[in-house]
């Protein structure tokens, strides 16, 4: 009788008790927090943020971390009763996001690796522990992420401001309630994606039947995104080694490398974006994209407009075709037989549409600031600028659906042929 419990556990797929109590939850959240803050701090150091006045560096690091994990940071401005300021910020530092997300996702899945099947209550309890501690982290970061700077205008605006005794301030402040709400939603989405994309982690019994339909495509899409980031990292290393500006390149790598990599992916599949850049922005992006964005009055940014500036942009189409085809074939070969090609085409279309939807949402950029006196605007002060890059949702999602259907269908047919050849008798 003393040996019956272990035998029963093995019969039900339980190799041992999964360790996911409060201690493991604390270690997981702490590791993700340290990774997020370290990535943000190093990236901001490379960008020169340590020279900000008033000891603002720690608060800026906290603000970048808040933005990276789904929180909200509002820019603020105050220039007195006879003047007005306008500031707006919509941008996600996806390098910081990705670093923290990978650590947290791995920590979430690791205690489950010894299980063949996980109970729904077990998974919810483990996720709830992480959620409670993550909520504390969100509130703490949001409380720290606030600072104000004195703004010194130049030219005509400066003379008017001195005459009237007007001083301008600009700053930022994290919205604690929204940061808590969006940060917890971000955590829930991350844990769900990690569970769906993992090939070895257990699913609750009611969801096991979706393993073959969802997991191969989800794993293929996550791999596709990571391959794009890895390729962008190689390009960044080559640029830093051959063209100099190593410190600036490090700043881009640690703050916004996935932004550029996944933006390039959308251009490769045929998506278009509405973009414009005005004012004294130094944009950390390829010269061709910077040049297109600075078209007077704004323009549509797509593969055609980029290739007009640099003919090598057409390689983005080739790269996407190769990588997407490889992802579709990988998903088809990992799907248990029998596999109908049109079933696989539909799954890949849905997976790619959801992926492009997420990428387009995360890669949006809308940053602006401005100072005006008596409605005169930026009169010689260089205090007004804007850059925005917003997706055309219809073209992005339509192109994703088409690519998913075509590559999924071809991959399904190829996988069927490979399986038939392997199962055929010798001779």
mmCIF file with all atom_site columns, N, CA and C in Angstrom, residues 88-140:
data_model
loop_
_atom_site.group_PDB
_atom_site.id
_atom_site.type_symbol
_atom_site.label_atom_id
_atom_site.label_alt_id
_atom_site.label_comp_id
_atom_site.label_asym_id
_atom_site.label_entity_id
_atom_site.label_seq_id
_atom_site.pdbx_PDB_ins_code
_atom_site.Cartn_x
_atom_site.Cartn_y
_atom_site.Cartn_z
_atom_site.occupancy
_atom_site.B_iso_or_equiv
_atom_site.pdbx_formal_charge
_atom_site.auth_seq_id
_atom_site.auth_comp_id
_atom_site.auth_asym_id
_atom_site.auth_atom_id
_atom_site.pdbx_PDB_model_num
ATOM 1   N N  . UNK A 1 88  ? 1.807  64.553 -25.922 1.00 0.00 ? 88  UNK A N  1
ATOM 2   C CA . UNK A 1 88  ? 1.142  63.277 -26.117 1.00 0.00 ? 88  UNK A CA 1
ATOM 3   C C  . UNK A 1 88  ? 2.199  62.206 -26.309 1.00 0.00 ? 88  UNK A C  1
ATOM 4   N N  . UNK A 1 89  ? 1.954  61.028 -25.741 1.00 0.00 ? 89  UNK A N  1
ATOM 5   C CA . UNK A 1 89  ? 2.923  59.954 -25.831 1.00 0.00 ? 89  UNK A CA 1
ATOM 6   C C  . UNK A 1 89  ? 2.218  58.622 -26.011 1.00 0.00 ? 89  UNK A C  1
ATOM 7   N N  . UNK A 1 90  ? 2.462  57.981 -27.148 1.00 0.00 ? 90  UNK A N  1
ATOM 8   C CA . UNK A 1 90  ? 2.000  56.611 -27.388 1.00 0.00 ? 90  UNK A CA 1
ATOM 9   C C  . UNK A 1 90  ? 3.149  55.857 -28.024 1.00 0.00 ? 90  UNK A C  1
ATOM 10  N N  . UNK A 1 91  ? 3.863  55.113 -27.213 1.00 0.00 ? 91  UNK A N  1
ATOM 11  C CA . UNK A 1 91  ? 4.990  54.327 -27.698 1.00 0.00 ? 91  UNK A CA 1
ATOM 12  C C  . UNK A 1 91  ? 5.287  53.263 -26.653 1.00 0.00 ? 91  UNK A C  1
ATOM 13  N N  . UNK A 1 92  ? 5.712  52.090 -27.106 1.00 0.00 ? 92  UNK A N  1
ATOM 14  C CA . UNK A 1 92  ? 6.038  50.989 -26.204 1.00 0.00 ? 92  UNK A CA 1
ATOM 15  C C  . UNK A 1 92  ? 7.491  50.583 -26.451 1.00 0.00 ? 92  UNK A C  1
ATOM 16  N N  . UNK A 1 93  ? 8.350  50.638 -25.422 1.00 0.00 ? 93  UNK A N  1
ATOM 17  C CA . UNK A 1 93  ? 9.743  50.171 -25.583 1.00 0.00 ? 93  UNK A CA 1
ATOM 18  C C  . UNK A 1 93  ? 9.786  48.643 -25.587 1.00 0.00 ? 93  UNK A C  1
ATOM 19  N N  . UNK A 1 94  ? 9.652  48.069 -26.757 1.00 0.00 ? 94  UNK A N  1
ATOM 20  C CA . UNK A 1 94  ? 9.404  46.634 -26.850 1.00 0.00 ? 94  UNK A CA 1
ATOM 21  C C  . UNK A 1 94  ? 10.613 45.765 -26.494 1.00 0.00 ? 94  UNK A C  1
ATOM 22  N N  . UNK A 1 95  ? 11.820 46.313 -26.525 1.00 0.00 ? 95  UNK A N  1
ATOM 23  C CA . UNK A 1 95  ? 12.962 45.529 -26.043 1.00 0.00 ? 95  UNK A CA 1
ATOM 24  C C  . UNK A 1 95  ? 12.811 45.248 -24.557 1.00 0.00 ? 95  UNK A C  1
ATOM 25  N N  . UNK A 1 96  ? 12.398 46.263 -23.808 1.00 0.00 ? 96  UNK A N  1
ATOM 26  C CA . UNK A 1 96  ? 12.180 46.097 -22.371 1.00 0.00 ? 96  UNK A CA 1
ATOM 27  C C  . UNK A 1 96  ? 11.011 45.142 -22.140 1.00 0.00 ? 96  UNK A C  1
ATOM 28  N N  . UNK A 1 97  ? 9.959  45.299 -22.925 1.00 0.00 ? 97  UNK A N  1
ATOM 29  C CA . UNK A 1 97  ? 8.801  44.409 -22.816 1.00 0.00 ? 97  UNK A CA 1
ATOM 30  C C  . UNK A 1 97  ? 9.198  42.962 -23.061 1.00 0.00 ? 97  UNK A C  1
ATOM 31  N N  . UNK A 1 98  ? 9.930  42.728 -24.142 1.00 0.00 ? 98  UNK A N  1
ATOM 32  C CA . UNK A 1 98  ? 10.283 41.360 -24.513 1.00 0.00 ? 98  UNK A CA 1
ATOM 33  C C  . UNK A 1 98  ? 11.188 40.717 -23.476 1.00 0.00 ? 98  UNK A C  1
ATOM 34  N N  . UNK A 1 99  ? 12.160 41.461 -22.953 1.00 0.00 ? 99  UNK A N  1
ATOM 35  C CA . UNK A 1 99  ? 13.075 40.896 -21.960 1.00 0.00 ? 99  UNK A CA 1
ATOM 36  C C  . UNK A 1 99  ? 12.315 40.444 -20.715 1.00 0.00 ? 99  UNK A C  1
ATOM 37  N N  . UNK A 1 100 ? 11.464 41.317 -20.178 1.00 0.00 ? 100 UNK A N  1
ATOM 38  C CA . UNK A 1 100 ? 10.698 40.944 -19.000 1.00 0.00 ? 100 UNK A CA 1
ATOM 39  C C  . UNK A 1 100 ? 9.700  39.837 -19.273 1.00 0.00 ? 100 UNK A C  1
ATOM 40  N N  . UNK A 1 101 ? 9.076  39.869 -20.457 1.00 0.00 ? 101 UNK A N  1
ATOM 41  C CA . UNK A 1 101 ? 8.068  38.863 -20.790 1.00 0.00 ? 101 UNK A CA 1
ATOM 42  C C  . UNK A 1 101 ? 8.681  37.472 -20.920 1.00 0.00 ? 101 UNK A C  1
ATOM 43  N N  . UNK A 1 102 ? 9.852  37.363 -21.529 1.00 0.00 ? 102 UNK A N  1
ATOM 44  C CA . UNK A 1 102 ? 10.490 36.061 -21.687 1.00 0.00 ? 102 UNK A CA 1
ATOM 45  C C  . UNK A 1 102 ? 10.839 35.443 -20.331 1.00 0.00 ? 102 UNK A C  1
ATOM 46  N N  . UNK A 1 103 ? 11.358 36.276 -19.429 1.00 0.00 ? 103 UNK A N  1
ATOM 47  C CA . UNK A 1 103 ? 11.707 35.760 -18.097 1.00 0.00 ? 103 UNK A CA 1
ATOM 48  C C  . UNK A 1 103 ? 10.457 35.337 -17.335 1.00 0.00 ? 103 UNK A C  1
ATOM 49  N N  . UNK A 1 104 ? 9.417  36.163 -17.378 1.00 0.00 ? 104 UNK A N  1
ATOM 50  C CA . UNK A 1 104 ? 8.198  35.850 -16.635 1.00 0.00 ? 104 UNK A CA 1
ATOM 51  C C  . UNK A 1 104 ? 7.487  34.625 -17.218 1.00 0.00 ? 104 UNK A C  1
ATOM 52  N N  . UNK A 1 105 ? 7.449  34.522 -18.551 1.00 0.00 ? 105 UNK A N  1
ATOM 53  C CA . UNK A 1 105 ? 6.805  33.372 -19.180 1.00 0.00 ? 105 UNK A CA 1
ATOM 54  C C  . UNK A 1 105 ? 7.543  32.076 -18.849 1.00 0.00 ? 105 UNK A C  1
ATOM 55  N N  . UNK A 1 106 ? 8.859  32.120 -18.880 1.00 0.00 ? 106 UNK A N  1
ATOM 56  C CA . UNK A 1 106 ? 9.634  30.919 -18.541 1.00 0.00 ? 106 UNK A CA 1
ATOM 57  C C  . UNK A 1 106 ? 9.410  30.537 -17.079 1.00 0.00 ? 106 UNK A C  1
ATOM 58  N N  . UNK A 1 107 ? 9.367  31.528 -16.201 1.00 0.00 ? 107 UNK A N  1
ATOM 59  C CA . UNK A 1 107 ? 9.138  31.244 -14.783 1.00 0.00 ? 107 UNK A CA 1
ATOM 60  C C  . UNK A 1 107 ? 7.746  30.671 -14.558 1.00 0.00 ? 107 UNK A C  1
ATOM 61  N N  . UNK A 1 108 ? 6.769  31.110 -15.337 1.00 0.00 ? 108 UNK A N  1
ATOM 62  C CA . UNK A 1 108 ? 5.413  30.595 -15.213 1.00 0.00 ? 108 UNK A CA 1
ATOM 63  C C  . UNK A 1 108 ? 5.319  29.142 -15.666 1.00 0.00 ? 108 UNK A C  1
ATOM 64  N N  . UNK A 1 109 ? 6.022  28.804 -16.741 1.00 0.00 ? 109 UNK A N  1
ATOM 65  C CA . UNK A 1 109 ? 5.913  27.456 -17.299 1.00 0.00 ? 109 UNK A CA 1
ATOM 66  C C  . UNK A 1 109 ? 6.800  26.437 -16.589 1.00 0.00 ? 109 UNK A C  1
ATOM 67  N N  . UNK A 1 110 ? 7.893  26.882 -16.017 1.00 0.00 ? 110 UNK A N  1
ATOM 68  C CA . UNK A 1 110 ? 8.876  25.938 -15.478 1.00 0.00 ? 110 UNK A CA 1
ATOM 69  C C  . UNK A 1 110 ? 8.312  25.020 -14.395 1.00 0.00 ? 110 UNK A C  1
ATOM 70  N N  . UNK A 1 111 ? 7.537  25.497 -13.420 1.00 0.00 ? 111 UNK A N  1
ATOM 71  C CA . UNK A 1 111 ? 7.020  24.569 -12.400 1.00 0.00 ? 111 UNK A CA 1
ATOM 72  C C  . UNK A 1 111 ? 6.054  23.525 -12.949 1.00 0.00 ? 111 UNK A C  1
ATOM 73  N N  . UNK A 1 112 ? 5.553  23.751 -14.169 1.00 0.00 ? 112 UNK A N  1
ATOM 74  C CA . UNK A 1 112 ? 4.586  22.823 -14.746 1.00 0.00 ? 112 UNK A CA 1
ATOM 75  C C  . UNK A 1 112 ? 5.231  21.766 -15.623 1.00 0.00 ? 112 UNK A C  1
ATOM 76  N N  . UNK A 1 113 ? 6.551  21.822 -15.763 1.00 0.00 ? 113 UNK A N  1
ATOM 77  C CA . UNK A 1 113 ? 7.203  20.970 -16.762 1.00 0.00 ? 113 UNK A CA 1
ATOM 78  C C  . UNK A 1 113 ? 7.143  19.488 -16.417 1.00 0.00 ? 113 UNK A C  1
ATOM 79  N N  . UNK A 1 114 ? 6.905  19.141 -15.138 1.00 0.00 ? 114 UNK A N  1
ATOM 80  C CA . UNK A 1 114 ? 6.854  17.737 -14.741 1.00 0.00 ? 114 UNK A CA 1
ATOM 81  C C  . UNK A 1 114 ? 5.455  17.153 -14.798 1.00 0.00 ? 114 UNK A C  1
ATOM 82  N N  . UNK A 1 115 ? 4.505  17.943 -15.288 1.00 0.00 ? 115 UNK A N  1
ATOM 83  C CA . UNK A 1 115 ? 3.126  17.467 -15.320 1.00 0.00 ? 115 UNK A CA 1
ATOM 84  C C  . UNK A 1 115 ? 2.728  17.092 -16.745 1.00 0.00 ? 115 UNK A C  1
ATOM 85  N N  . UNK A 1 116 ? 1.948  16.054 -16.885 1.00 0.00 ? 116 UNK A N  1
ATOM 86  C CA . UNK A 1 116 ? 1.380  15.697 -18.188 1.00 0.00 ? 116 UNK A CA 1
ATOM 87  C C  . UNK A 1 116 ? 0.053  16.416 -18.403 1.00 0.00 ? 116 UNK A C  1
ATOM 88  N N  . UNK A 1 117 ? -0.715 16.575 -17.327 1.00 0.00 ? 117 UNK A N  1
ATOM 89  C CA . UNK A 1 117 ? -1.977 17.303 -17.374 1.00 0.00 ? 117 UNK A CA 1
ATOM 90  C C  . UNK A 1 117 ? -2.046 18.181 -16.134 1.00 0.00 ? 117 UNK A C  1
ATOM 91  N N  . UNK A 1 118 ? -2.452 19.407 -16.299 1.00 0.00 ? 118 UNK A N  1
ATOM 92  C CA . UNK A 1 118 ? -2.568 20.334 -15.170 1.00 0.00 ? 118 UNK A CA 1
ATOM 93  C C  . UNK A 1 118 ? -4.038 20.640 -14.919 1.00 0.00 ? 118 UNK A C  1
ATOM 94  N N  . UNK A 1 119 ? -4.410 20.681 -13.662 1.00 0.00 ? 119 UNK A N  1
ATOM 95  C CA . UNK A 1 119 ? -5.782 21.005 -13.315 1.00 0.00 ? 119 UNK A CA 1
ATOM 96  C C  . UNK A 1 119 ? -6.073 22.485 -13.518 1.00 0.00 ? 119 UNK A C  1
ATOM 97  N N  . UNK A 1 120 ? -7.313 22.795 -13.841 1.00 0.00 ? 120 UNK A N  1
ATOM 98  C CA . UNK A 1 120 ? -7.697 24.193 -14.036 1.00 0.00 ? 120 UNK A CA 1
ATOM 99  C C  . UNK A 1 120 ? -7.491 24.996 -12.768 1.00 0.00 ? 120 UNK A C  1
ATOM 100 N N  . UNK A 1 121 ? -7.883 24.425 -11.631 1.00 0.00 ? 121 UNK A N  1
ATOM 101 C CA . UNK A 1 121 ? -7.712 25.141 -10.363 1.00 0.00 ? 121 UNK A CA 1
ATOM 102 C C  . UNK A 1 121 ? -6.237 25.363 -10.055 1.00 0.00 ? 121 UNK A C  1
ATOM 103 N N  . UNK A 1 122 ? -5.426 24.373 -10.388 1.00 0.00 ? 122 UNK A N  1
ATOM 104 C CA . UNK A 1 122 ? -3.986 24.499 -10.156 1.00 0.00 ? 122 UNK A CA 1
ATOM 105 C C  . UNK A 1 122 ? -3.397 25.662 -10.959 1.00 0.00 ? 122 UNK A C  1
ATOM 106 N N  . UNK A 1 123 ? -3.716 25.731 -12.244 1.00 0.00 ? 123 UNK A N  1
ATOM 107 C CA . UNK A 1 123 ? -3.194 26.805 -13.089 1.00 0.00 ? 123 UNK A CA 1
ATOM 108 C C  . UNK A 1 123 ? -3.703 28.168 -12.643 1.00 0.00 ? 123 UNK A C  1
ATOM 109 N N  . UNK A 1 124 ? -4.976 28.246 -12.327 1.00 0.00 ? 124 UNK A N  1
ATOM 110 C CA . UNK A 1 124 ? -5.528 29.527 -11.888 1.00 0.00 ? 124 UNK A CA 1
ATOM 111 C C  . UNK A 1 124 ? -4.897 29.980 -10.575 1.00 0.00 ? 124 UNK A C  1
ATOM 112 N N  . UNK A 1 125 ? -4.643 29.042 -9.668  1.00 0.00 ? 125 UNK A N  1
ATOM 113 C CA . UNK A 1 125 ? -3.999 29.405 -8.419  1.00 0.00 ? 125 UNK A CA 1
ATOM 114 C C  . UNK A 1 125 ? -2.589 29.917 -8.614  1.00 0.00 ? 125 UNK A C  1
ATOM 115 N N  . UNK A 1 126 ? -1.842 29.258 -9.485  1.00 0.00 ? 126 UNK A N  1
ATOM 116 C CA . UNK A 1 126 ? -0.465 29.679 -9.796  1.00 0.00 ? 126 UNK A CA 1
ATOM 117 C C  . UNK A 1 126 ? -0.468 31.052 -10.467 1.00 0.00 ? 126 UNK A C  1
ATOM 118 N N  . UNK A 1 127 ? -1.377 31.259 -11.407 1.00 0.00 ? 127 UNK A N  1
ATOM 119 C CA . UNK A 1 127 ? -1.469 32.561 -12.070 1.00 0.00 ? 127 UNK A CA 1
ATOM 120 C C  . UNK A 1 127 ? -1.920 33.647 -11.091 1.00 0.00 ? 127 UNK A C  1
ATOM 121 N N  . UNK A 1 128 ? -2.814 33.308 -10.165 1.00 0.00 ? 128 UNK A N  1
ATOM 122 C CA . UNK A 1 128 ? -3.300 34.297 -9.201  1.00 0.00 ? 128 UNK A CA 1
ATOM 123 C C  . UNK A 1 128 ? -2.174 34.767 -8.284  1.00 0.00 ? 128 UNK A C  1
ATOM 124 N N  . UNK A 1 129 ? -1.305 33.855 -7.854  1.00 0.00 ? 129 UNK A N  1
ATOM 125 C CA . UNK A 1 129 ? -0.172 34.263 -7.014  1.00 0.00 ? 129 UNK A CA 1
ATOM 126 C C  . UNK A 1 129 ? 0.729  35.245 -7.760  1.00 0.00 ? 129 UNK A C  1
ATOM 127 N N  . UNK A 1 130 ? 1.009  34.917 -9.019  1.00 0.00 ? 130 UNK A N  1
ATOM 128 C CA . UNK A 1 130 ? 1.808  35.837 -9.829  1.00 0.00 ? 130 UNK A CA 1
ATOM 129 C C  . UNK A 1 130 ? 1.093  37.177 -9.994  1.00 0.00 ? 130 UNK A C  1
ATOM 130 N N  . UNK A 1 131 ? -0.241 37.128 -10.178 1.00 0.00 ? 131 UNK A N  1
ATOM 131 C CA . UNK A 1 131 ? -1.005 38.353 -10.373 1.00 0.00 ? 131 UNK A CA 1
ATOM 132 C C  . UNK A 1 131 ? -0.992 39.255 -9.156  1.00 0.00 ? 131 UNK A C  1
ATOM 133 N N  . UNK A 1 132 ? -1.098 38.695 -7.966  1.00 0.00 ? 132 UNK A N  1
ATOM 134 C CA . UNK A 1 132 ? -1.075 39.506 -6.746  1.00 0.00 ? 132 UNK A CA 1
ATOM 135 C C  . UNK A 1 132 ? 0.258  40.232 -6.599  1.00 0.00 ? 132 UNK A C  1
ATOM 136 N N  . UNK A 1 133 ? 1.339  39.503 -6.780  1.00 0.00 ? 133 UNK A N  1
ATOM 137 C CA . UNK A 1 133 ? 2.664  40.120 -6.653  1.00 0.00 ? 133 UNK A CA 1
ATOM 138 C C  . UNK A 1 133 ? 2.933  41.101 -7.786  1.00 0.00 ? 133 UNK A C  1
ATOM 139 N N  . UNK A 1 134 ? 2.434  40.787 -8.985  1.00 0.00 ? 134 UNK A N  1
ATOM 140 C CA . UNK A 1 134 ? 2.617  41.702 -10.120 1.00 0.00 ? 134 UNK A CA 1
ATOM 141 C C  . UNK A 1 134 ? 1.849  43.001 -9.893  1.00 0.00 ? 134 UNK A C  1
ATOM 142 N N  . UNK A 1 135 ? 0.696  42.929 -9.255  1.00 0.00 ? 135 UNK A N  1
ATOM 143 C CA . UNK A 1 135 ? -0.065 44.138 -8.940  1.00 0.00 ? 135 UNK A CA 1
ATOM 144 C C  . UNK A 1 135 ? 0.724  45.048 -8.003  1.00 0.00 ? 135 UNK A C  1
ATOM 145 N N  . UNK A 1 136 ? 1.416  44.464 -7.026  1.00 0.00 ? 136 UNK A N  1
ATOM 146 C CA . UNK A 1 136 ? 2.250  45.261 -6.121  1.00 0.00 ? 136 UNK A CA 1
ATOM 147 C C  . UNK A 1 136 ? 3.372  45.944 -6.899  1.00 0.00 ? 136 UNK A C  1
ATOM 148 N N  . UNK A 1 137 ? 3.979  45.217 -7.822  1.00 0.00 ? 137 UNK A N  1
ATOM 149 C CA . UNK A 1 137 ? 5.033  45.794 -8.655  1.00 0.00 ? 137 UNK A CA 1
ATOM 150 C C  . UNK A 1 137 ? 4.492  46.956 -9.484  1.00 0.00 ? 137 UNK A C  1
ATOM 151 N N  . UNK A 1 138 ? 3.324  46.781 -10.069 1.00 0.00 ? 138 UNK A N  1
ATOM 152 C CA . UNK A 1 138 ? 2.738  47.829 -10.907 1.00 0.00 ? 138 UNK A CA 1
ATOM 153 C C  . UNK A 1 138 ? 2.475  49.102 -10.106 1.00 0.00 ? 138 UNK A C  1
ATOM 154 N N  . UNK A 1 139 ? 1.902  48.950 -8.930  1.00 0.00 ? 139 UNK A N  1
ATOM 155 C CA . UNK A 1 139 ? 1.615  50.126 -8.104  1.00 0.00 ? 139 UNK A CA 1
ATOM 156 C C  . UNK A 1 139 ? 2.909  50.813 -7.685  1.00 0.00 ? 139 UNK A C  1
ATOM 157 N N  . UNK A 1 140 ? 3.919  50.026 -7.306  1.00 0.00 ? 140 UNK A N  1
ATOM 158 C CA . UNK A 1 140 ? 5.192  50.614 -6.908  1.00 0.00 ? 140 UNK A CA 1
ATOM 159 C C  . UNK A 1 140 ? 5.870  51.374 -8.033  1.00 0.00 ? 140 UNK A C  1
#
